[in-house]
Amino acid sequence: MIRNLNAIKLLSIFVLCTVIFGTNITKVNAQQLTSRNSTQNSNVKEISISSNRWDNGLAHTPPMGWNSWNHFGCHINEDIIKQTADAIVESGMKEAGYKYIVMDDCWMDDHRDSNGKLTSDPKRFPHGIKWLADYVHKKGLKLGIYSSAGTKTCQGLPASLDHEKTDAQTFASWGIDYLKYDNCYNQDRPLEERYTAMHNALKSVNRSIVFSICEWGVKRPWEWADKLGNLWRTTGDIRDSWESMISILDQQVGLYKYAGPGHWNDPDMLEVGNGGMTDTEYRAHFSLWAILDAPLMAGNDLRHMSSETKNILTNKEVIAVNQDPAGNQGHKVTDNGEQEVWAKKMSDGSVAVILLNRGEDNAFMTTSAKAIGLPSASEYKVRNLWKHQDSSTEDLVRSYVPSHGVAMFRVWAK
Ligand code: GLA
């Protein structure tokens, strides 16, 4: 009797939680789990996990676009944003999937207006943000903006802490589609509380806005930020160097299980084309960000890019790996110090694979169909995603890989 009463109590609490918190019970089948757990784990049983991830219907694949910070820093104005929108269309980047144009820090005036609202810098944005959003929307693109969960932005301008409702309403009234929300001047107030306040404010406005949480990986956001936003930075800021890019890559190991449609790990924006790395290194950077299901936010000056930069950013076969609808983030399969193999299970049963050579010497690298998680077969089709060539193999996937470079393939069991 007592046991029955306890069971009834437990059941009631569970039902109540489901109603109050909108908890979804998500079925995860063996195949999904196997793909998340790479090749080592082939006999996982079907289980149920509960999840209260926020679903605002956005970012079902990693967001693609451009952000002003890596190249322009604080020196932005409406001409740059307009011309970047033009360049995205003319360069073929829009066609390749890039759609969010995000103005980072420094778009705002140094004080709120007489109604307490954020307003754009009148000299650099004389027509205001609504006008800019209209321009960007007419091109079939979307406009993003930046603020901080603090009293000021990282550059010391007005930010949104304790103004969340007003600011979310302002952004919605301008037609903003994406908010990057930073963590400077946070008064040491609890992280989750500050990001929840903006989450609630965004939920209350009549517009769907991608919520990009930028707390730099401080409090393991992969463990909680999917309840609040669509993506979360996992590290501090990227710099335009091989060392910085590789150190960020190293900090992504083990995070693959937290990502999925609508909810992505964000290892920061791309540096491709900014001049601090060679084209070989930029190809590696782009390939790795693609297999990590990272947001592909270009960070260079799109108005003046070399044809090689454009070729890297618009490689549709690499982008298809990133934008695969299953959203199984790739993960590291093997690592011998200088040489690493990364793999990602695709929704059509193929596997995308990167052979990464971090060493100072060119190398000949090898992996196998089994090692990257493919079922056994008499033959495999191999597509080279940078050379755009097909070949076949009975088992081994091999390639010459330049120093600080990658070879990237997609492999199907025949
Ligand atoms: C922080 C963020 C960067 C950028 C700058 C702007 O450092 O992590 O991505 O937004 O602020 O000031």
Short mmCIF file of N, CA, C and O in Angstrom, two decimals, residues 76-191:
data_model
loop_
_atom_site.label_atom_id
_atom_site.label_comp_id
_atom_site.label_asym_id
_atom_site.label_seq_id
_atom_site.Cartn_x
_atom_site.Cartn_y
_atom_site.Cartn_z
N ILE A 76 33.02 49.28 -37.69
CA ILE A 76 31.93 48.90 -38.61
C ILE A 76 31.02 50.08 -38.86
O ILE A 76 30.93 51.01 -38.05
N ASN A 77 30.36 50.04 -40.00
CA ASN A 77 29.36 51.06 -40.32
C ASN A 77 28.37 50.46 -41.30
O ASN A 77 28.54 49.32 -41.76
N GLU A 78 27.33 51.23 -41.63
CA GLU A 78 26.27 50.64 -42.45
C GLU A 78 26.73 50.31 -43.87
O GLU A 78 26.22 49.38 -44.49
N ASP A 79 27.72 51.06 -44.38
CA ASP A 79 28.21 50.74 -45.73
C ASP A 79 28.86 49.36 -45.75
O ASP A 79 28.64 48.57 -46.68
N ILE A 80 29.66 49.08 -44.72
CA ILE A 80 30.32 47.77 -44.67
C ILE A 80 29.27 46.65 -44.63
O ILE A 80 29.37 45.66 -45.34
N ILE A 81 28.25 46.85 -43.80
CA ILE A 81 27.23 45.79 -43.66
C ILE A 81 26.47 45.62 -44.99
O ILE A 81 26.24 44.50 -45.46
N LYS A 82 26.11 46.75 -45.59
CA LYS A 82 25.38 46.71 -46.88
C LYS A 82 26.23 46.03 -47.95
O LYS A 82 25.77 45.16 -48.69
N GLN A 83 27.48 46.48 -48.05
CA GLN A 83 28.35 45.93 -49.09
C GLN A 83 28.64 44.45 -48.84
O GLN A 83 28.82 43.67 -49.78
N THR A 84 28.67 44.07 -47.58
CA THR A 84 28.88 42.65 -47.26
C THR A 84 27.67 41.83 -47.72
O THR A 84 27.82 40.73 -48.27
N ALA A 85 26.47 42.38 -47.52
CA ALA A 85 25.27 41.69 -47.99
C ALA A 85 25.34 41.54 -49.52
O ALA A 85 25.07 40.46 -50.06
N ASP A 86 25.75 42.61 -50.20
CA ASP A 86 25.88 42.52 -51.68
C ASP A 86 26.90 41.44 -52.04
O ASP A 86 26.67 40.62 -52.93
N ALA A 87 28.03 41.44 -51.32
CA ALA A 87 29.12 40.50 -51.64
C ALA A 87 28.70 39.05 -51.40
O ALA A 87 29.10 38.16 -52.14
N ILE A 88 27.91 38.83 -50.36
CA ILE A 88 27.46 37.45 -50.08
C ILE A 88 26.65 36.92 -51.26
O ILE A 88 26.79 35.76 -51.67
N VAL A 89 25.84 37.80 -51.83
CA VAL A 89 25.02 37.37 -52.97
C VAL A 89 25.91 37.18 -54.19
O VAL A 89 25.90 36.12 -54.85
N GLU A 90 26.74 38.21 -54.49
CA GLU A 90 27.52 38.18 -55.74
C GLU A 90 28.61 37.11 -55.75
O GLU A 90 28.94 36.57 -56.81
N SER A 91 29.15 36.78 -54.60
CA SER A 91 30.26 35.81 -54.56
C SER A 91 29.78 34.37 -54.66
O SER A 91 30.60 33.45 -54.74
N GLY A 92 28.45 34.15 -54.59
CA GLY A 92 27.96 32.78 -54.59
C GLY A 92 27.84 32.21 -53.18
O GLY A 92 27.43 31.06 -52.99
N MET A 93 28.19 33.02 -52.17
CA MET A 93 28.10 32.49 -50.80
C MET A 93 26.66 32.28 -50.35
O MET A 93 26.35 31.33 -49.65
N LYS A 94 25.79 33.18 -50.78
CA LYS A 94 24.37 33.00 -50.41
C LYS A 94 23.88 31.66 -50.97
O LYS A 94 23.24 30.88 -50.28
N GLU A 95 24.21 31.43 -52.22
CA GLU A 95 23.78 30.19 -52.87
C GLU A 95 24.38 28.97 -52.16
O GLU A 95 23.76 27.91 -52.09
N ALA A 96 25.57 29.15 -51.59
CA ALA A 96 26.21 28.04 -50.87
C ALA A 96 25.62 27.84 -49.47
O ALA A 96 25.96 26.89 -48.78
N GLY A 97 24.76 28.77 -49.02
CA GLY A 97 24.07 28.57 -47.73
C GLY A 97 24.27 29.65 -46.68
O GLY A 97 23.63 29.62 -45.64
N TYR A 98 25.15 30.61 -46.95
CA TYR A 98 25.40 31.67 -45.95
C TYR A 98 24.22 32.64 -45.94
O TYR A 98 23.87 33.18 -46.99
N LYS A 99 23.64 32.89 -44.76
CA LYS A 99 22.49 33.79 -44.77
C LYS A 99 22.46 34.82 -43.64
O LYS A 99 21.83 35.86 -43.79
N TYR A 100 23.12 34.58 -42.52
CA TYR A 100 23.06 35.55 -41.41
C TYR A 100 24.22 36.54 -41.52
O TYR A 100 25.38 36.14 -41.55
N ILE A 101 23.90 37.84 -41.53
CA ILE A 101 24.93 38.87 -41.48
C ILE A 101 24.87 39.45 -40.08
O ILE A 101 23.87 40.06 -39.70
N VAL A 102 25.91 39.22 -39.30
CA VAL A 102 25.85 39.60 -37.88
C VAL A 102 26.78 40.78 -37.60
O VAL A 102 27.98 40.71 -37.84
N MET A 103 26.18 41.86 -37.09
CA MET A 103 26.97 43.01 -36.64
C MET A 103 27.39 42.71 -35.21
O MET A 103 26.54 42.57 -34.33
N ASP A 104 28.67 42.65 -34.98
CA ASP A 104 29.16 42.35 -33.63
C ASP A 104 29.23 43.65 -32.83
O ASP A 104 28.50 44.63 -33.14
N ASP A 105 30.10 43.71 -31.85
CA ASP A 105 30.20 44.86 -30.95
C ASP A 105 30.36 46.16 -31.74
O ASP A 105 30.88 46.15 -32.87
N CYS A 106 29.95 47.27 -31.09
CA CYS A 106 30.22 48.64 -31.58
C CYS A 106 29.22 49.18 -32.59
O CYS A 106 29.47 50.22 -33.20
N TRP A 107 28.08 48.53 -32.76
CA TRP A 107 27.04 49.10 -33.63
C TRP A 107 26.25 50.18 -32.87
O TRP A 107 25.61 51.03 -33.47
N MET A 108 26.32 50.16 -31.51
CA MET A 108 25.41 51.00 -30.72
C MET A 108 26.02 52.35 -30.34
O MET A 108 27.24 52.52 -30.34
N ASP A 109 25.13 53.29 -30.06
CA ASP A 109 25.57 54.60 -29.56
C ASP A 109 26.07 54.41 -28.12
O ASP A 109 25.77 53.39 -27.47
N ASP A 110 26.77 55.44 -27.59
CA ASP A 110 27.35 55.25 -26.25
C ASP A 110 26.37 55.54 -25.12
O ASP A 110 26.75 55.54 -23.95
N HIS A 111 25.11 55.82 -25.46
CA HIS A 111 24.10 55.93 -24.40
C HIS A 111 22.74 55.51 -24.97
O HIS A 111 22.53 55.55 -26.19
N ARG A 112 21.83 55.12 -24.07
CA ARG A 112 20.47 54.76 -24.48
C ARG A 112 19.70 56.03 -24.85
O ARG A 112 20.07 57.12 -24.41
N ASP A 113 18.63 55.90 -25.60
CA ASP A 113 17.86 57.11 -25.95
C ASP A 113 16.97 57.54 -24.77
O ASP A 113 16.96 56.88 -23.71
N SER A 114 16.19 58.59 -24.95
CA SER A 114 15.41 59.14 -23.83
C SER A 114 14.34 58.16 -23.34
O SER A 114 13.84 58.27 -22.23
N ASN A 115 14.02 57.15 -24.17
CA ASN A 115 13.06 56.13 -23.72
C ASN A 115 13.74 54.91 -23.12
O ASN A 115 13.11 53.88 -22.89
N GLY A 116 15.04 55.01 -22.95
CA GLY A 116 15.77 53.88 -22.36
C GLY A 116 16.07 52.77 -23.35
O GLY A 116 16.42 51.65 -22.96
N LYS A 117 15.95 53.09 -24.65
CA LYS A 117 16.20 52.03 -25.64
C LYS A 117 17.60 52.13 -26.22
O LYS A 117 18.14 53.25 -26.37
N LEU A 118 18.15 50.97 -26.61
CA LEU A 118 19.42 50.98 -27.33
C LEU A 118 19.19 51.64 -28.69
O LEU A 118 18.14 51.48 -29.30
N THR A 119 20.19 52.36 -29.14
CA THR A 119 20.06 53.00 -30.44
C THR A 119 21.41 52.92 -31.14
O THR A 119 22.46 52.81 -30.50
N SER A 120 21.39 52.92 -32.47
CA SER A 120 22.66 52.73 -33.18
C SER A 120 23.47 54.02 -33.21
O SER A 120 22.92 55.12 -33.10
N ASP A 121 24.77 53.88 -33.37
CA ASP A 121 25.66 55.04 -33.48
C ASP A 121 25.20 55.90 -34.67
O ASP A 121 25.19 55.42 -35.81
N PRO A 122 24.82 57.15 -34.42
CA PRO A 122 24.20 57.95 -35.50
C PRO A 122 25.17 58.30 -36.62
O PRO A 122 24.74 58.54 -37.75
N LYS A 123 26.46 58.34 -36.32
CA LYS A 123 27.41 58.69 -37.39
C LYS A 123 27.67 57.48 -38.29
O LYS A 123 27.72 57.61 -39.51
N ARG A 124 27.83 56.34 -37.66
CA ARG A 124 28.22 55.17 -38.46
C ARG A 124 27.01 54.43 -39.04
O ARG A 124 27.13 53.71 -40.02
N PHE A 125 25.84 54.62 -38.40
CA PHE A 125 24.62 53.97 -38.92
C PHE A 125 23.54 55.04 -39.08
O PHE A 125 22.52 55.00 -38.39
N PRO A 126 23.74 56.02 -39.97
CA PRO A 126 22.82 57.16 -40.05
C PRO A 126 21.38 56.77 -40.38
O PRO A 126 20.45 57.47 -39.97
N HIS A 127 21.18 55.66 -41.08
CA HIS A 127 19.80 55.28 -41.41
C HIS A 127 19.16 54.38 -40.35
O HIS A 127 17.99 54.01 -40.50
N GLY A 128 19.92 54.00 -39.35
CA GLY A 128 19.34 53.15 -38.29
C GLY A 128 19.31 51.68 -38.70
O GLY A 128 19.51 51.32 -39.87
N ILE A 129 19.03 50.84 -37.71
CA ILE A 129 19.14 49.39 -37.92
C ILE A 129 17.93 48.82 -38.69
O ILE A 129 18.06 47.90 -39.48
N LYS A 130 16.76 49.41 -38.46
CA LYS A 130 15.56 48.90 -39.16
C LYS A 130 15.76 49.02 -40.68
O LYS A 130 15.47 48.09 -41.46
N TRP A 131 16.31 50.14 -41.09
CA TRP A 131 16.56 50.38 -42.51
C TRP A 131 17.56 49.35 -43.06
O TRP A 131 17.37 48.78 -44.14
N LEU A 132 18.59 49.08 -42.26
CA LEU A 132 19.61 48.11 -42.67
C LEU A 132 19.00 46.70 -42.76
O LEU A 132 19.29 45.94 -43.70
N ALA A 133 18.15 46.38 -41.77
CA ALA A 133 17.51 45.06 -41.78
C ALA A 133 16.64 44.91 -43.03
O ALA A 133 16.63 43.86 -43.68
N ASP A 134 15.93 45.98 -43.39
CA ASP A 134 15.10 45.92 -44.59
C ASP A 134 15.96 45.65 -45.82
O ASP A 134 15.61 44.85 -46.69
N TYR A 135 17.11 46.32 -45.87
CA TYR A 135 18.01 46.15 -47.02
C TYR A 135 18.49 44.68 -47.10
O TYR A 135 18.44 44.05 -48.16
N VAL A 136 18.91 44.18 -45.95
CA VAL A 136 19.43 42.81 -45.90
C VAL A 136 18.32 41.79 -46.23
O VAL A 136 18.53 40.84 -46.99
N HIS A 137 17.13 42.04 -45.70
CA HIS A 137 16.01 41.12 -45.97
C HIS A 137 15.64 41.10 -47.45
O HIS A 137 15.29 40.06 -48.00
N LYS A 138 15.72 42.27 -48.08
CA LYS A 138 15.37 42.32 -49.51
C LYS A 138 16.30 41.45 -50.35
O LYS A 138 15.96 41.00 -51.43
N LYS A 139 17.50 41.24 -49.83
CA LYS A 139 18.47 40.38 -50.55
C LYS A 139 18.24 38.90 -50.22
O LYS A 139 19.03 38.04 -50.61
N GLY A 140 17.22 38.62 -49.43
CA GLY A 140 16.95 37.22 -49.05
C GLY A 140 17.89 36.74 -47.95
O GLY A 140 18.07 35.53 -47.76
N LEU A 141 18.46 37.71 -47.22
CA LEU A 141 19.39 37.35 -46.13
C LEU A 141 18.78 37.73 -44.79
O LEU A 141 17.69 38.32 -44.75
N LYS A 142 19.51 37.46 -43.70
CA LYS A 142 19.00 37.76 -42.36
C LYS A 142 20.02 38.60 -41.61
O LYS A 142 21.21 38.50 -41.87
N LEU A 143 19.52 39.42 -40.66
CA LEU A 143 20.43 40.32 -39.95
C LEU A 143 20.57 39.90 -38.49
O LEU A 143 19.59 39.64 -37.80
N GLY A 144 21.81 39.88 -38.03
CA GLY A 144 22.09 39.55 -36.64
C GLY A 144 22.69 40.74 -35.93
O GLY A 144 23.26 41.65 -36.55
N ILE A 145 22.60 40.73 -34.60
CA ILE A 145 23.10 41.85 -33.80
C ILE A 145 23.77 41.29 -32.55
O ILE A 145 23.68 40.08 -32.29
N TYR A 146 24.40 42.17 -31.79
CA TYR A 146 25.23 41.74 -30.65
C TYR A 146 24.86 42.57 -29.42
O TYR A 146 24.60 43.77 -29.52
N SER A 147 24.85 41.91 -28.27
CA SER A 147 24.78 42.63 -27.00
C SER A 147 25.47 41.75 -25.94
O SER A 147 26.01 40.69 -26.26
N SER A 148 25.46 42.21 -24.70
CA SER A 148 26.12 41.44 -23.65
C SER A 148 25.19 41.28 -22.45
O SER A 148 24.41 42.18 -22.13
N ALA A 149 25.32 40.14 -21.76
CA ALA A 149 24.60 39.89 -20.52
C ALA A 149 25.35 40.58 -19.39
O ALA A 149 25.74 39.97 -18.38
N GLY A 150 25.58 41.85 -19.58
CA GLY A 150 26.34 42.64 -18.62
C GLY A 150 25.88 44.09 -18.72
O GLY A 150 25.01 44.42 -19.54
N THR A 151 26.49 44.96 -17.92
CA THR A 151 26.09 46.36 -17.98
C THR A 151 26.67 47.05 -19.20
O THR A 151 26.15 48.08 -19.65
N LYS A 152 27.80 46.50 -19.73
CA LYS A 152 28.39 47.06 -20.94
C LYS A 152 28.82 45.93 -21.86
O LYS A 152 29.04 44.80 -21.41
N THR A 153 29.02 46.24 -23.14
CA THR A 153 29.60 45.26 -24.06
C THR A 153 31.09 45.16 -23.75
O THR A 153 31.63 45.95 -22.97
N CYS A 154 31.76 44.22 -24.41
CA CYS A 154 33.20 44.06 -24.14
C CYS A 154 33.98 45.31 -24.55
O CYS A 154 35.08 45.53 -24.07
N GLN A 155 33.41 46.13 -25.42
CA GLN A 155 34.09 47.38 -25.80
C GLN A 155 33.56 48.57 -25.01
O GLN A 155 33.77 49.73 -25.37
N GLY A 156 32.83 48.31 -23.93
CA GLY A 156 32.42 49.37 -23.01
C GLY A 156 31.19 50.17 -23.43
O GLY A 156 30.96 51.28 -22.93
N LEU A 157 30.40 49.63 -24.33
CA LEU A 157 29.17 50.34 -24.77
C LEU A 157 27.95 49.78 -24.04
O LEU A 157 28.04 48.73 -23.41
N PRO A 158 26.81 50.47 -24.13
CA PRO A 158 25.64 49.98 -23.37
C PRO A 158 25.24 48.56 -23.75
O PRO A 158 25.25 48.21 -24.93
N ALA A 159 24.89 47.76 -22.75
CA ALA A 159 24.48 46.37 -23.00
C ALA A 159 23.19 46.05 -22.23
O ALA A 159 22.57 46.95 -21.67
N SER A 160 22.81 44.78 -22.22
CA SER A 160 21.40 44.44 -21.94
C SER A 160 21.06 43.94 -20.54
O SER A 160 19.88 43.69 -20.27
N LEU A 161 22.03 43.79 -19.63
CA LEU A 161 21.68 43.27 -18.30
C LEU A 161 20.65 44.19 -17.65
O LEU A 161 20.83 45.41 -17.58
N ASP A 162 19.55 43.59 -17.20
CA ASP A 162 18.42 44.29 -16.59
C ASP A 162 17.62 45.15 -17.58
O ASP A 162 16.75 45.92 -17.18
N HIS A 163 17.93 45.02 -18.87
CA HIS A 163 17.14 45.69 -19.91
C HIS A 163 16.66 44.66 -20.93
O HIS A 163 16.37 45.00 -22.07
N GLU A 164 16.63 43.39 -20.51
CA GLU A 164 16.43 42.32 -21.49
C GLU A 164 15.14 42.49 -22.29
O GLU A 164 15.13 42.37 -23.52
N LYS A 165 14.03 42.78 -21.59
CA LYS A 165 12.72 42.86 -22.27
C LYS A 165 12.72 43.98 -23.29
O LYS A 165 12.33 43.80 -24.46
N THR A 166 13.16 45.16 -22.82
CA THR A 166 13.17 46.32 -23.72
C THR A 166 14.04 46.04 -24.94
O THR A 166 13.66 46.33 -26.07
N ASP A 167 15.22 45.47 -24.70
CA ASP A 167 16.15 45.27 -25.82
C ASP A 167 15.64 44.20 -26.78
O ASP A 167 15.74 44.36 -28.01
N ALA A 168 15.07 43.13 -26.23
CA ALA A 168 14.53 42.09 -27.13
C ALA A 168 13.42 42.69 -27.98
O ALA A 168 13.31 42.41 -29.19
N GLN A 169 12.60 43.55 -27.36
CA GLN A 169 11.52 44.18 -28.13
C GLN A 169 12.09 45.11 -29.21
O GLN A 169 11.61 45.13 -30.34
N THR A 170 13.12 45.86 -28.84
CA THR A 170 13.75 46.74 -29.82
C THR A 170 14.30 45.92 -30.98
O THR A 170 14.06 46.24 -32.16
N PHE A 171 15.04 44.85 -30.66
CA PHE A 171 15.62 44.03 -31.73
C PHE A 171 14.52 43.48 -32.63
O PHE A 171 14.63 43.52 -33.86
N ALA A 172 13.44 42.98 -32.01
CA ALA A 172 12.34 42.40 -32.81
C ALA A 172 11.71 43.48 -33.69
O ALA A 172 11.41 43.25 -34.87
N SER A 173 11.55 44.70 -33.14
CA SER A 173 10.89 45.76 -33.92
C SER A 173 11.77 46.19 -35.10
O SER A 173 11.27 46.65 -36.11
N TRP A 174 13.05 45.99 -34.98
CA TRP A 174 13.94 46.33 -36.10
C TRP A 174 13.98 45.22 -37.17
O TRP A 174 14.51 45.41 -38.26
N GLY A 175 13.52 44.01 -36.79
CA GLY A 175 13.58 42.90 -37.74
C GLY A 175 14.85 42.07 -37.60
O GLY A 175 15.31 41.46 -38.57
N ILE A 176 15.38 42.04 -36.40
CA ILE A 176 16.60 41.25 -36.15
C ILE A 176 16.27 39.74 -36.11
O ILE A 176 15.24 39.33 -35.57
N ASP A 177 17.18 38.94 -36.66
CA ASP A 177 16.95 37.49 -36.78
C ASP A 177 17.89 36.65 -35.93
O ASP A 177 17.73 35.42 -35.87
N TYR A 178 18.90 37.28 -35.33
CA TYR A 178 19.97 36.50 -34.66
C TYR A 178 20.59 37.40 -33.61
O TYR A 178 20.90 38.56 -33.89
N LEU A 179 20.73 36.91 -32.39
CA LEU A 179 21.37 37.70 -31.33
C LEU A 179 22.57 36.95 -30.78
O LEU A 179 22.45 35.84 -30.26
N LYS A 180 23.75 37.57 -30.89
CA LYS A 180 24.94 37.04 -30.21
C LYS A 180 25.03 37.76 -28.87
O LYS A 180 25.05 38.99 -28.82
N TYR A 181 25.09 36.99 -27.78
CA TYR A 181 24.94 37.58 -26.45
C TYR A 181 26.17 37.25 -25.61
O TYR A 181 26.37 36.12 -25.16
N ASP A 182 26.98 38.27 -25.38
CA ASP A 182 28.31 38.14 -24.77
C ASP A 182 28.25 38.16 -23.24
O ASP A 182 27.16 38.22 -22.65
N ASN A 183 29.41 38.18 -22.60
CA ASN A 183 29.46 37.94 -21.15
C ASN A 183 30.28 38.99 -20.39
O ASN A 183 30.68 38.76 -19.26
N CYS A 184 30.59 40.13 -21.05
CA CYS A 184 31.43 41.14 -20.37
C CYS A 184 30.62 41.96 -19.36
O CYS A 184 29.40 42.05 -19.46
N TYR A 185 31.31 42.58 -18.44
CA TYR A 185 30.71 43.47 -17.42
C TYR A 185 29.49 42.81 -16.77
O TYR A 185 28.42 43.40 -16.66
N ASN A 186 29.68 41.57 -16.34
CA ASN A 186 28.51 40.79 -15.86
C ASN A 186 28.25 40.95 -14.37
O ASN A 186 27.35 40.30 -13.82
N GLN A 187 29.01 41.80 -13.68
CA GLN A 187 28.78 42.09 -12.26
C GLN A 187 28.86 40.84 -11.39
O GLN A 187 28.27 40.82 -10.29
N ASP A 188 29.51 39.81 -11.89
CA ASP A 188 29.61 38.54 -11.16
C ASP A 188 28.25 37.96 -10.80
O ASP A 188 28.13 37.21 -9.82
N ARG A 189 27.25 38.31 -11.55
CA ARG A 189 25.93 37.71 -11.27
C ARG A 189 25.85 36.35 -11.96
O ARG A 189 26.49 36.13 -12.97
N PRO A 190 25.04 35.42 -11.41
CA PRO A 190 25.04 34.04 -11.93
C PRO A 190 24.76 33.99 -13.43
O PRO A 190 23.82 34.62 -13.93
N LEU A 191 25.57 33.19 -14.11
CA LEU A 191 25.47 33.06 -15.57
C LEU A 191 24.09 32.64 -16.05
O LEU A 191 23.50 33.29 -16.92
#
